């Protein structure tokens, strides 16, 4: 089975990054005890108390997450809410819409059930669910949405009371048996239930904790080793992440979901991948590599950055590109595969109906433009890489941009606007200005002839179809550029293995 057959899977990914900023505060804002509801297998009962009345929303209005990009009607999962005041007296309330409640007086204690039956596959990497004695609990959609007056993250003491043979797996701080101190409720993720296999992978001073479920064509050890190698490769490219430990959760989609589908999200330092398997082991391993390359990269961009707003054209588009570039670097794909993927991205970009700038497309990412931010964003990353390599005689590449952005906007800083910040960094390079002007801020058609000049790559276009290939006669400078891009990696590795 040829590698090229999977070349375009990466653009089909619906991957979601949410930028949350961490500030640790020591005393908890509220507490919650999570148990399985009596006699139920997919419903949890949550009982708790507000500890600090300064949190807004604890007053009279109680709300739960009602939707998530691509997932609607989450409020309908909340059932049997009970509120009481400090004296333990019942507080009456009205339900405005499912998941939104208005109490008649200030309440302090709460009790409710959340029905976590399996959502549609598209939602399974993004919201809580329990199925067949296994589940993922994401506190952001499970607990009432409190906000601190100063917009600080909300902290909580979370206690679980689950069947004795169930595991509770999380990167949150354990403070007792089944008890955790969560510094930021929105980011916290817990795996619960049976049949999780785990491994702690050390990479330098970081720990990567990997949990896996379901049967795959690859072995657990192959997956663990792969994750460690990819993490180490990005550390080499980009430097340290601000998290001491990160988690990877690889969960098999329910069996009725067909081959070749996956959903993923990287929330804070938690990577969650829901996936079906592939028909052959080689394909299965290649796809896992692709999933891990994309998601692990997000631990750096955007999750290590104090940048906000809709700038997915950069952190998705450039992630897809750098992940592909890393595949070349790690000898996972050949240079031809690299070029075929770019051709495919150009095809997607040329077929889009609404011609808006990438900045605009990022704002409407959840409407019609989700493939645009990936496909066109990736092409722009490629053009930037070429321009940087060309102008610096191979000394600078997009990895330098990433390092610069990570250094300028670390997560410990106060958050600033992502678009403004990234564009100001790109503006620092004269060779990138025309690319940004024409293809990011405006929606011009990419002029491949011009952009590929002196790169050693030539293009042919007919209609929506672009063909890219390495020139047969190369100047020294072009050879050098292609070498930096990874042109000869595959050949070199073949040489070595002989
Ligand atoms: Zn992504």
Short mmCIF file of C-alpha atoms and ligand atoms in Angstrom, two decimals:
data_model
loop_
_atom_site.label_atom_id
_atom_site.label_comp_id
_atom_site.label_asym_id
_atom_site.label_seq_id
_atom_site.Cartn_x
_atom_site.Cartn_y
_atom_site.Cartn_z
CA UNK A 1 0.00 0.00 0.00
CA UNK A 2 1.56 3.26 -1.06
CA UNK A 3 2.02 6.10 1.33
CA UNK A 4 0.59 8.51 -1.20
CA UNK A 5 -2.85 7.00 -0.73
CA UNK A 6 -3.19 8.62 2.63
CA UNK A 7 -1.66 11.84 1.52
CA UNK A 8 -4.68 13.92 1.98
CA UNK A 9 -6.20 12.62 5.14
CA UNK A 10 -4.61 15.36 7.09
CA UNK A 11 -6.78 18.00 5.58
CA UNK A 12 -9.93 16.14 6.47
CA UNK A 13 -9.20 16.46 10.14
CA UNK A 14 -11.61 18.36 12.25
CA UNK A 15 -9.23 19.40 14.90
CA UNK A 16 -10.02 21.95 17.46
CA UNK A 17 -7.78 24.01 19.59
CA UNK A 18 -9.07 26.15 22.32
CA UNK A 19 -6.81 28.67 23.83
CA UNK A 20 -7.21 28.83 27.55
CA UNK A 21 -4.87 30.83 29.67
CA UNK A 22 -3.67 29.49 32.99
CA UNK A 23 -3.44 31.39 36.20
CA UNK A 24 -3.27 29.29 39.32
CA UNK A 25 -5.14 30.47 42.36
CA UNK A 26 -4.85 28.48 45.51
CA UNK A 27 -8.20 28.35 47.30
CA UNK A 28 -10.91 26.58 45.33
CA UNK A 29 -13.94 28.46 44.08
CA UNK A 30 -16.32 25.54 44.40
CA UNK A 31 -16.52 21.83 44.99
CA UNK A 32 -18.24 19.03 43.13
CA UNK A 33 -18.72 15.36 43.84
CA UNK A 34 -19.25 13.21 40.77
CA UNK A 35 -20.93 9.80 41.08
CA UNK A 36 -22.78 7.51 38.71
CA UNK A 37 -26.51 8.20 39.03
CA UNK A 38 -28.35 5.36 40.83
CA UNK A 39 -29.10 2.52 38.42
CA UNK A 40 -27.74 4.41 35.42
CA UNK A 41 -24.79 3.56 33.22
CA UNK A 42 -24.37 6.77 31.26
CA UNK A 43 -25.67 9.39 33.67
CA UNK A 44 -23.63 11.08 36.37
CA UNK A 45 -24.93 12.81 39.46
CA UNK A 46 -23.12 15.95 40.46
CA UNK A 47 -23.49 17.52 43.83
CA UNK A 48 -21.60 20.50 45.09
CA UNK A 49 -21.26 23.74 46.88
CA UNK A 50 -20.01 27.19 46.08
CA UNK A 51 -17.08 28.06 48.31
CA UNK A 52 -16.42 31.63 47.25
CA UNK A 53 -19.39 33.83 46.62
CA UNK A 54 -17.30 36.17 44.51
CA UNK A 55 -17.82 33.91 41.52
CA UNK A 56 -20.37 35.44 39.26
CA UNK A 57 -23.19 33.24 38.07
CA UNK A 58 -23.43 31.59 41.46
CA UNK A 59 -25.85 34.28 42.31
CA UNK A 60 -29.19 33.79 40.63
CA UNK A 61 -28.40 32.73 37.14
CA UNK A 62 -27.13 29.19 36.63
CA UNK A 63 -25.94 28.13 33.24
CA UNK A 64 -24.33 25.11 31.63
CA UNK A 65 -22.53 24.87 28.31
CA UNK A 66 -25.25 24.78 25.67
CA UNK A 67 -23.27 24.33 22.50
CA UNK A 68 -19.80 23.80 21.23
CA UNK A 69 -18.59 24.36 17.67
CA UNK A 70 -20.35 21.59 15.77
CA UNK A 71 -22.31 20.30 18.80
CA UNK A 72 -25.73 21.64 19.71
CA UNK A 73 -28.28 21.07 22.50
CA UNK A 74 -25.83 20.26 25.25
CA UNK A 75 -28.12 21.95 27.80
CA UNK A 76 -30.66 19.19 27.29
CA UNK A 77 -28.33 16.72 28.97
CA UNK A 78 -28.79 18.47 32.33
CA UNK A 79 -31.66 16.98 34.35
CA UNK A 80 -33.27 17.18 37.82
CA UNK A 81 -31.55 20.34 39.03
CA UNK A 82 -31.97 21.16 42.70
CA UNK A 83 -30.71 24.34 44.31
CA UNK A 84 -30.58 25.27 48.00
CA UNK A 85 -29.35 28.23 50.00
CA UNK A 86 -26.78 28.41 52.82
CA UNK A 87 -29.41 27.28 55.33
CA UNK A 88 -30.20 24.24 53.22
CA UNK A 89 -33.59 25.58 52.15
CA UNK A 90 -34.74 24.79 48.67
CA UNK A 91 -34.40 27.62 46.16
CA UNK A 92 -37.03 27.86 43.43
CA UNK A 93 -35.94 28.62 39.86
CA UNK A 94 -37.24 28.91 36.33
CA UNK A 95 -35.74 27.23 33.32
CA UNK A 96 -35.30 29.69 30.48
CA UNK A 97 -33.95 27.29 27.87
CA UNK A 98 -32.40 23.86 28.49
CA UNK A 99 -29.22 24.46 30.47
CA UNK A 100 -30.12 28.00 31.62
CA UNK A 101 -31.82 28.64 34.95
CA UNK A 102 -32.84 31.70 36.89
CA UNK A 103 -33.13 31.21 40.67
CA UNK A 104 -35.41 33.28 42.88
CA UNK A 105 -32.67 33.88 45.39
CA UNK A 106 -28.99 33.25 45.79
CA UNK A 107 -28.22 29.53 45.96
CA UNK A 108 -25.16 27.90 47.43
CA UNK A 109 -25.68 24.18 46.99
CA UNK A 110 -26.54 22.34 43.81
CA UNK A 111 -27.44 18.83 42.74
CA UNK A 112 -28.24 17.61 39.22
CA UNK A 113 -27.76 14.79 36.79
CA UNK A 114 -26.01 14.92 33.44
CA UNK A 115 -26.98 12.41 30.82
CA UNK A 116 -23.75 11.51 29.04
CA UNK A 117 -24.98 9.09 26.41
CA UNK A 118 -22.79 8.88 23.32
CA UNK A 119 -22.99 12.08 21.25
CA UNK A 120 -22.52 12.07 17.49
CA UNK A 121 -19.01 11.00 16.46
CA UNK A 122 -18.02 14.55 15.51
CA UNK A 123 -18.51 15.58 19.15
CA UNK A 124 -16.76 12.70 20.88
CA UNK A 125 -13.35 14.41 21.16
CA UNK A 126 -14.91 17.63 22.41
CA UNK A 127 -17.59 16.91 25.03
CA UNK A 128 -18.16 14.47 27.91
CA UNK A 129 -19.63 11.01 27.38
CA UNK A 130 -19.79 7.56 28.98
CA UNK A 131 -20.20 4.36 27.05
CA UNK A 132 -19.64 0.69 27.93
CA UNK A 133 -18.03 1.44 31.31
CA UNK A 134 -15.61 3.90 29.80
CA UNK A 135 -15.88 7.64 29.55
CA UNK A 136 -14.30 11.01 29.19
CA UNK A 137 -15.38 13.82 31.47
CA UNK A 138 -14.61 17.36 30.38
CA UNK A 139 -15.45 19.65 33.27
CA UNK A 140 -16.05 22.58 30.92
CA UNK A 141 -19.32 21.09 29.70
CA UNK A 142 -20.18 19.10 32.81
CA UNK A 143 -20.15 21.70 35.57
CA UNK A 144 -22.07 24.95 35.98
CA UNK A 145 -20.35 27.81 34.19
CA UNK A 146 -19.14 30.16 36.84
CA UNK A 147 -16.98 33.14 36.00
CA UNK A 148 -14.76 35.06 38.36
CA UNK A 149 -15.36 38.78 38.53
CA UNK A 150 -11.81 39.45 37.33
CA UNK A 151 -12.03 36.76 34.61
CA UNK A 152 -9.55 34.50 36.38
CA UNK A 153 -9.86 30.75 35.75
CA UNK A 154 -12.26 28.98 38.09
CA UNK A 155 -10.75 26.37 40.38
CA UNK A 156 -12.50 23.47 42.07
CA UNK A 157 -12.12 20.52 44.36
CA UNK A 158 -13.45 17.51 42.48
CA UNK A 159 -14.26 14.22 44.21
CA UNK A 160 -15.20 11.06 42.36
CA UNK A 161 -17.16 8.17 43.75
CA UNK A 162 -17.07 5.52 41.07
CA UNK A 163 -17.16 1.72 41.03
CA UNK A 164 -14.01 0.36 42.72
CA UNK A 165 -12.66 -1.24 39.57
CA UNK A 166 -12.90 2.00 37.58
CA UNK A 167 -9.80 4.06 36.91
CA UNK A 168 -9.66 7.84 37.10
CA UNK A 169 -6.94 9.22 34.82
CA UNK A 170 -6.05 12.89 34.60
CA UNK A 171 -3.19 15.37 34.61
CA UNK A 172 -4.96 17.38 37.31
CA UNK A 173 -3.36 17.49 40.75
CA UNK A 174 -4.41 14.57 42.91
CA UNK A 175 -5.14 15.59 46.49
CA UNK A 176 -6.51 12.35 47.92
CA UNK A 177 -8.18 9.12 46.97
CA UNK A 178 -10.51 10.02 44.10
CA UNK A 179 -9.97 13.67 44.93
CA UNK A 180 -8.38 16.33 42.74
CA UNK A 181 -7.50 19.98 42.90
CA UNK A 182 -8.36 21.50 39.55
CA UNK A 183 -6.81 24.90 38.90
CA UNK A 184 -8.80 25.65 35.77
CA UNK A 185 -12.12 23.88 35.36
CA UNK A 186 -12.44 24.73 31.65
CA UNK A 187 -9.27 22.83 30.78
CA UNK A 188 -9.69 19.78 33.01
CA UNK A 189 -10.24 16.37 31.47
CA UNK A 190 -10.71 13.02 33.23
CA UNK A 191 -10.81 9.57 31.74
CA UNK A 192 -12.90 7.19 33.81
CA UNK A 193 -13.83 3.52 33.69
CA UNK A 194 -12.32 0.20 32.74
CA UNK A 195 -9.89 -1.04 30.12
CA UNK A 196 -7.52 1.89 29.89
CA UNK A 197 -3.89 0.98 29.25
CA UNK A 198 -1.35 3.54 30.36
CA UNK A 199 2.28 4.44 29.96
CA UNK A 200 4.42 7.28 31.21
CA UNK A 201 6.94 8.35 28.57
CA UNK A 202 9.87 10.51 29.68
CA UNK A 203 11.28 12.94 27.17
CA UNK A 204 14.03 14.90 28.78
CA UNK A 205 12.46 16.63 31.77
CA UNK A 206 8.91 16.26 30.45
CA UNK A 207 6.51 13.45 31.08
CA UNK A 208 4.10 12.37 28.44
CA UNK A 209 1.33 10.25 29.91
CA UNK A 210 -0.39 8.15 27.30
CA UNK A 211 -3.71 6.35 27.82
CA UNK A 212 -5.08 4.09 25.13
CA UNK A 213 -8.26 2.07 24.72
CA UNK A 214 -9.59 -0.40 22.18
CA UNK A 215 -7.86 -2.81 19.84
CA UNK A 216 -5.60 -1.48 17.10
CA UNK A 217 -3.50 -2.94 14.33
CA UNK A 218 -0.41 -1.45 16.02
CA UNK A 219 0.80 -2.42 19.47
CA UNK A 220 0.56 -0.11 22.47
CA UNK A 221 4.35 0.07 22.59
CA UNK A 222 4.52 1.21 18.98
CA UNK A 223 2.10 4.04 19.78
CA UNK A 224 3.97 5.05 22.96
CA UNK A 225 7.32 5.08 21.21
CA UNK A 226 5.94 7.09 18.30
CA UNK A 227 4.49 9.74 20.61
CA UNK A 228 7.81 10.06 22.43
CA UNK A 229 9.75 10.45 19.17
CA UNK A 230 7.39 13.10 17.80
CA UNK A 231 7.40 15.03 21.07
CA UNK A 232 11.22 14.93 21.11
CA UNK A 233 11.36 16.11 17.47
CA UNK A 234 9.17 19.15 18.21
CA UNK A 235 11.19 19.92 21.31
CA UNK A 236 14.25 19.99 19.08
CA UNK A 237 12.50 22.30 16.60
CA UNK A 238 10.69 24.59 19.01
CA UNK A 239 12.18 24.37 22.50
CA UNK A 240 10.39 23.65 25.76
CA UNK A 241 6.67 23.73 26.47
CA UNK A 242 5.46 25.52 29.61
CA UNK A 243 3.81 22.32 30.92
CA UNK A 244 5.83 19.78 32.87
CA UNK A 245 3.57 16.97 31.81
CA UNK A 246 1.17 16.48 28.97
CA UNK A 247 -1.43 13.80 28.32
CA UNK A 248 -2.36 11.90 25.22
CA UNK A 249 -5.65 10.01 25.17
CA UNK A 250 -6.13 7.71 22.20
CA UNK A 251 -9.65 6.32 22.18
CA UNK A 252 -11.14 3.92 19.68
CA UNK A 253 -14.37 5.11 18.09
CA UNK A 254 -17.35 2.81 18.73
CA UNK A 255 -17.20 -0.13 16.30
CA UNK A 256 -20.09 1.11 14.15
CA UNK A 257 -17.99 4.08 13.03
CA UNK A 258 -16.33 3.12 9.81
CA UNK A 259 -12.66 3.02 8.94
CA UNK A 260 -10.73 6.13 8.25
CA UNK A 261 -12.40 8.63 10.52
CA UNK A 262 -10.96 10.63 13.37
CA UNK A 263 -11.63 13.64 15.56
CA UNK A 264 -9.17 15.32 17.85
CA UNK A 265 -8.73 18.19 20.22
CA UNK A 266 -5.80 19.55 22.17
CA UNK A 267 -7.08 21.37 25.24
CA UNK A 268 -4.37 22.92 27.40
CA UNK A 269 -1.87 20.06 27.71
CA UNK A 270 -4.43 17.34 26.97
CA UNK A 271 -4.41 15.72 23.55
CA UNK A 272 -7.56 13.69 22.88
CA UNK A 273 -7.85 11.61 19.72
CA UNK A 274 -10.95 9.60 18.84
CA UNK A 275 -10.27 7.37 15.90
CA UNK A 276 -11.33 4.33 13.97
CA UNK A 277 -8.63 1.97 12.72
CA UNK A 278 -7.31 1.49 9.20
CA UNK A 279 -7.55 -1.68 7.13
CA UNK A 280 -3.80 -2.44 7.22
CA UNK A 281 -1.16 -2.07 9.87
CA UNK A 282 1.17 0.11 7.78
CA UNK A 283 -1.68 2.54 7.07
CA UNK A 284 -2.77 2.41 10.67
CA UNK A 285 0.71 3.37 11.89
CA UNK A 286 1.07 6.08 9.26
CA UNK A 287 -2.19 7.64 10.27
CA UNK A 288 -1.37 7.52 13.96
CA UNK A 289 1.87 9.32 13.14
CA UNK A 290 -0.10 11.95 11.29
CA UNK A 291 -2.62 12.38 14.12
CA UNK A 292 0.10 12.64 16.75
CA UNK A 293 2.21 15.00 14.65
CA UNK A 294 -0.68 17.39 14.23
CA UNK A 295 -2.02 17.30 17.78
CA UNK A 296 1.30 17.24 19.64
CA UNK A 297 2.37 20.32 17.65
CA UNK A 298 -0.61 22.13 19.18
CA UNK A 299 0.94 21.76 22.64
CA UNK A 300 3.28 24.50 21.38
CA UNK A 301 1.04 26.35 18.92
CA UNK A 302 -1.36 27.70 19.96
CA UNK A 303 -1.58 26.19 23.46
CA UNK A 304 1.70 27.66 24.77
CA UNK A 305 0.83 31.14 23.53
CA UNK A 306 -0.97 33.99 25.26
CA UNK A 307 -2.81 34.85 22.04
CA UNK A 308 -6.56 35.10 21.62
CA UNK A 309 -9.09 35.67 18.86
CA UNK A 310 -9.71 33.97 15.54
CA UNK A 311 -6.33 33.34 14.03
CA UNK A 312 -6.82 29.69 13.06
CA UNK A 313 -5.44 30.42 9.55
CA UNK A 314 -2.09 30.58 11.31
CA UNK A 315 -2.21 27.99 14.07
CA UNK A 316 -4.10 25.42 12.00
CA UNK A 317 -2.67 26.17 8.56
CA UNK A 318 0.92 26.41 9.77
CA UNK A 319 0.42 23.35 12.02
CA UNK A 320 -0.74 21.25 9.05
CA UNK A 321 2.28 22.47 7.12
CA UNK A 322 4.87 21.96 9.85
CA UNK A 323 3.43 18.54 10.59
CA UNK A 324 3.91 17.61 6.93
CA UNK A 325 7.41 19.09 6.92
CA UNK A 326 8.18 17.05 10.06
CA UNK A 327 6.92 13.93 8.29
CA UNK A 328 9.63 14.56 5.69
CA UNK A 329 12.18 15.23 8.41
CA UNK A 330 11.29 11.97 10.18
CA UNK A 331 11.25 10.00 6.89
CA UNK A 332 7.58 9.19 7.13
CA UNK A 333 6.82 10.48 3.65
CA UNK A 334 8.71 11.10 0.44
CA UNK A 335 9.22 14.50 -1.16
CA UNK A 336 6.67 13.50 -3.84
CA UNK A 337 4.07 12.95 -1.09
CA UNK A 338 4.88 16.38 0.28
CA UNK A 339 4.26 17.98 -3.12
CA UNK A 340 1.08 15.92 -3.75
CA UNK A 341 -0.40 17.16 -0.45
CA UNK A 342 0.28 20.76 -1.41
CA UNK A 343 -1.34 20.17 -4.82
CA UNK A 344 -4.40 18.79 -3.07
CA UNK A 345 -4.56 21.81 -0.77
CA UNK A 346 -4.43 24.06 -3.82
CA UNK A 347 -7.30 22.07 -5.35
CA UNK A 348 -9.45 22.61 -2.24
CA UNK A 349 -8.52 26.27 -2.14
CA UNK A 350 -9.37 26.84 -5.80
CA UNK A 351 -12.80 25.24 -5.37
CA UNK A 352 -14.03 27.34 -2.49
CA UNK A 353 -17.10 29.33 -3.23
CA UNK A 354 -16.64 32.37 -1.06
CA UNK A 355 -13.44 34.22 -1.78
CA UNK A 356 -12.63 35.89 1.51
CA UNK A 357 -9.29 36.67 3.09
CA UNK A 358 -7.80 34.14 5.47
CA UNK A 359 -8.44 36.51 8.37
CA UNK A 360 -12.15 36.56 7.45
CA UNK A 361 -12.20 32.80 6.85
CA UNK A 362 -10.80 32.23 10.36
CA UNK A 363 -13.63 34.25 11.85
CA UNK A 364 -16.17 32.06 10.05
CA UNK A 365 -14.28 28.86 10.66
CA UNK A 366 -17.34 27.04 11.96
CA UNK A 367 -19.52 27.98 9.04
CA UNK A 368 -18.31 27.21 5.57
CA UNK A 369 -14.63 27.87 5.75
CA UNK A 370 -13.18 25.19 7.95
CA UNK A 371 -11.23 23.56 5.14
CA UNK A 372 -10.00 26.96 3.93
CA UNK A 373 -8.08 27.73 7.10
CA UNK A 374 -6.35 24.35 6.80
CA UNK A 375 -5.81 24.19 3.05
CA UNK A 376 -5.01 27.80 2.21
CA UNK A 377 -3.31 28.32 5.58
CA UNK A 378 -1.01 25.42 4.74
CA UNK A 379 -0.16 26.85 1.31
CA UNK A 380 0.69 30.20 2.87
CA UNK A 381 2.96 28.46 5.37
CA UNK A 382 4.71 26.75 2.44
CA UNK A 383 5.18 30.07 0.62
CA UNK A 384 6.54 31.67 3.79
CA UNK A 385 8.93 28.76 4.29
CA UNK A 386 10.21 29.06 0.71
CA UNK A 387 10.62 32.83 0.98
CA UNK A 388 12.51 32.59 4.27
CA UNK A 389 14.78 29.79 3.01
CA UNK A 390 15.46 31.63 -0.23
CA UNK A 391 16.26 34.97 1.38
CA UNK A 392 18.47 33.57 4.10
CA UNK A 393 20.29 31.10 1.83
CA UNK A 394 18.83 28.24 3.84
CA UNK A 395 19.56 29.66 7.27
CA UNK A 396 15.98 30.51 8.27
CA UNK A 397 12.70 28.64 7.89
CA UNK A 398 9.16 28.72 9.32
CA UNK A 399 10.49 27.01 12.47
CA UNK A 400 12.29 30.29 13.21
CA UNK A 401 8.95 32.10 13.02
CA UNK A 402 7.43 29.65 15.50
CA UNK A 403 10.32 30.06 17.94
CA UNK A 404 10.10 33.82 17.67
CA UNK A 405 6.35 33.84 18.31
CA UNK A 406 6.72 31.42 21.25
CA UNK A 407 9.34 33.69 22.75
CA UNK A 408 7.40 36.90 22.24
CA UNK A 409 3.99 35.69 23.47
CA UNK A 410 4.52 33.00 26.13
CA UNK A 411 1.43 31.80 27.96
CA UNK A 412 2.65 33.47 31.16
CA UNK A 413 2.10 36.86 29.51
CA UNK A 414 -1.11 38.83 29.43
CA UNK A 415 -3.17 37.67 26.44
CA UNK A 416 -3.12 39.81 23.30
CA UNK A 417 -4.78 39.56 19.91
CA UNK A 418 -3.49 36.63 17.82
CA UNK A 419 -3.93 38.13 14.36
CA UNK A 420 -2.24 41.43 15.22
CA UNK A 421 0.65 39.69 16.96
CA UNK A 422 1.33 37.07 14.30
CA UNK A 423 1.03 39.60 11.48
CA UNK A 424 3.46 41.94 13.23
CA UNK A 425 6.03 39.12 13.44
CA UNK A 426 5.58 38.27 9.74
CA UNK A 427 5.86 41.97 8.92
CA UNK A 428 9.37 41.91 10.37
CA UNK A 429 10.53 40.00 7.28
CA UNK A 430 10.52 41.98 4.03
CA UNK A 431 10.24 38.74 2.03
CA UNK A 432 6.98 37.80 3.80
CA UNK A 433 5.20 41.12 3.41
CA UNK A 434 3.97 40.57 -0.16
CA UNK A 435 2.73 37.07 0.77
CA UNK A 436 0.70 38.43 3.69
CA UNK A 437 -0.58 41.34 1.63
CA UNK A 438 -1.81 39.26 -1.30
CA UNK A 439 -2.82 35.96 0.25
CA UNK A 440 -3.62 36.55 3.94
CA UNK A 441 -5.06 40.05 4.18
CA UNK A 442 -6.48 39.82 0.65
CA UNK A 443 -7.79 36.74 -1.16
CA UNK A 444 -5.71 36.74 -4.32
CA UNK A 445 -5.17 33.61 -6.32
CA UNK A 446 -1.69 32.24 -5.63
CA UNK A 447 0.69 33.01 -8.46
CA UNK A 448 2.72 29.82 -8.44
CA UNK A 449 5.02 30.82 -11.29
CA UNK A 450 6.28 33.84 -9.34
CA UNK A 451 6.27 32.30 -5.90
CA UNK A 452 8.31 29.30 -6.98
CA UNK A 453 11.04 31.27 -8.77
CA UNK A 454 14.54 30.09 -7.82
CA UNK A 455 13.22 27.37 -5.50
CA UNK A 456 13.96 24.37 -7.71
CA UNK A 457 10.26 23.50 -7.82
CA UNK A 458 8.22 24.16 -10.95
CA UNK A 459 4.47 24.28 -11.44
CA UNK A 460 1.96 23.54 -14.15
CA UNK A 461 -1.65 24.57 -13.83
CA UNK A 462 -4.74 23.59 -15.74
CA UNK A 463 -8.04 24.76 -14.31
CA UNK A 464 -8.20 23.86 -10.61
CA UNK A 465 -5.41 21.34 -10.96
CA UNK A 466 -1.89 22.25 -9.95
CA UNK A 467 1.11 20.03 -10.58
CA UNK A 468 4.33 20.57 -8.67
CA UNK A 469 7.62 18.91 -9.42
CA UNK A 470 11.32 19.27 -8.84
CA UNK A 471 13.12 20.71 -11.86
CA UNK A 472 15.40 18.35 -13.72
CA UNK A 473 18.21 20.92 -13.87
CA UNK A 474 18.95 22.59 -10.57
CA UNK A 475 21.13 25.59 -9.74
CA UNK A 476 23.33 25.19 -6.66
CA UNK A 477 21.20 27.58 -4.65
CA UNK A 478 18.06 25.63 -5.57
CA UNK A 479 19.72 22.36 -4.58
CA UNK A 480 20.59 23.87 -1.25
CA UNK A 481 17.03 25.11 -0.68
CA UNK A 482 15.49 21.74 -1.58
CA UNK A 483 17.95 19.99 0.69
CA UNK A 484 16.84 22.20 3.61
CA UNK A 485 13.23 21.45 2.76
CA UNK A 486 13.93 17.73 3.11
CA UNK A 487 14.20 16.73 -0.55
CA UNK A 488 16.89 14.14 0.00
CA UNK A 489 15.84 12.76 3.39
CA UNK A 490 14.08 9.72 2.04
CA UNK A 491 16.93 8.84 -0.28
CA UNK A 492 19.44 9.28 2.55
CA UNK A 493 17.47 6.99 4.83
CA UNK A 494 17.27 4.36 2.10
CA UNK A 495 21.04 4.62 1.73
CA UNK A 496 21.52 4.16 5.45
CA UNK A 497 19.32 1.10 5.70
CA UNK A 498 21.31 -0.79 3.09
ZN1 LIG B 1 -5.44 21.36 14.65
#
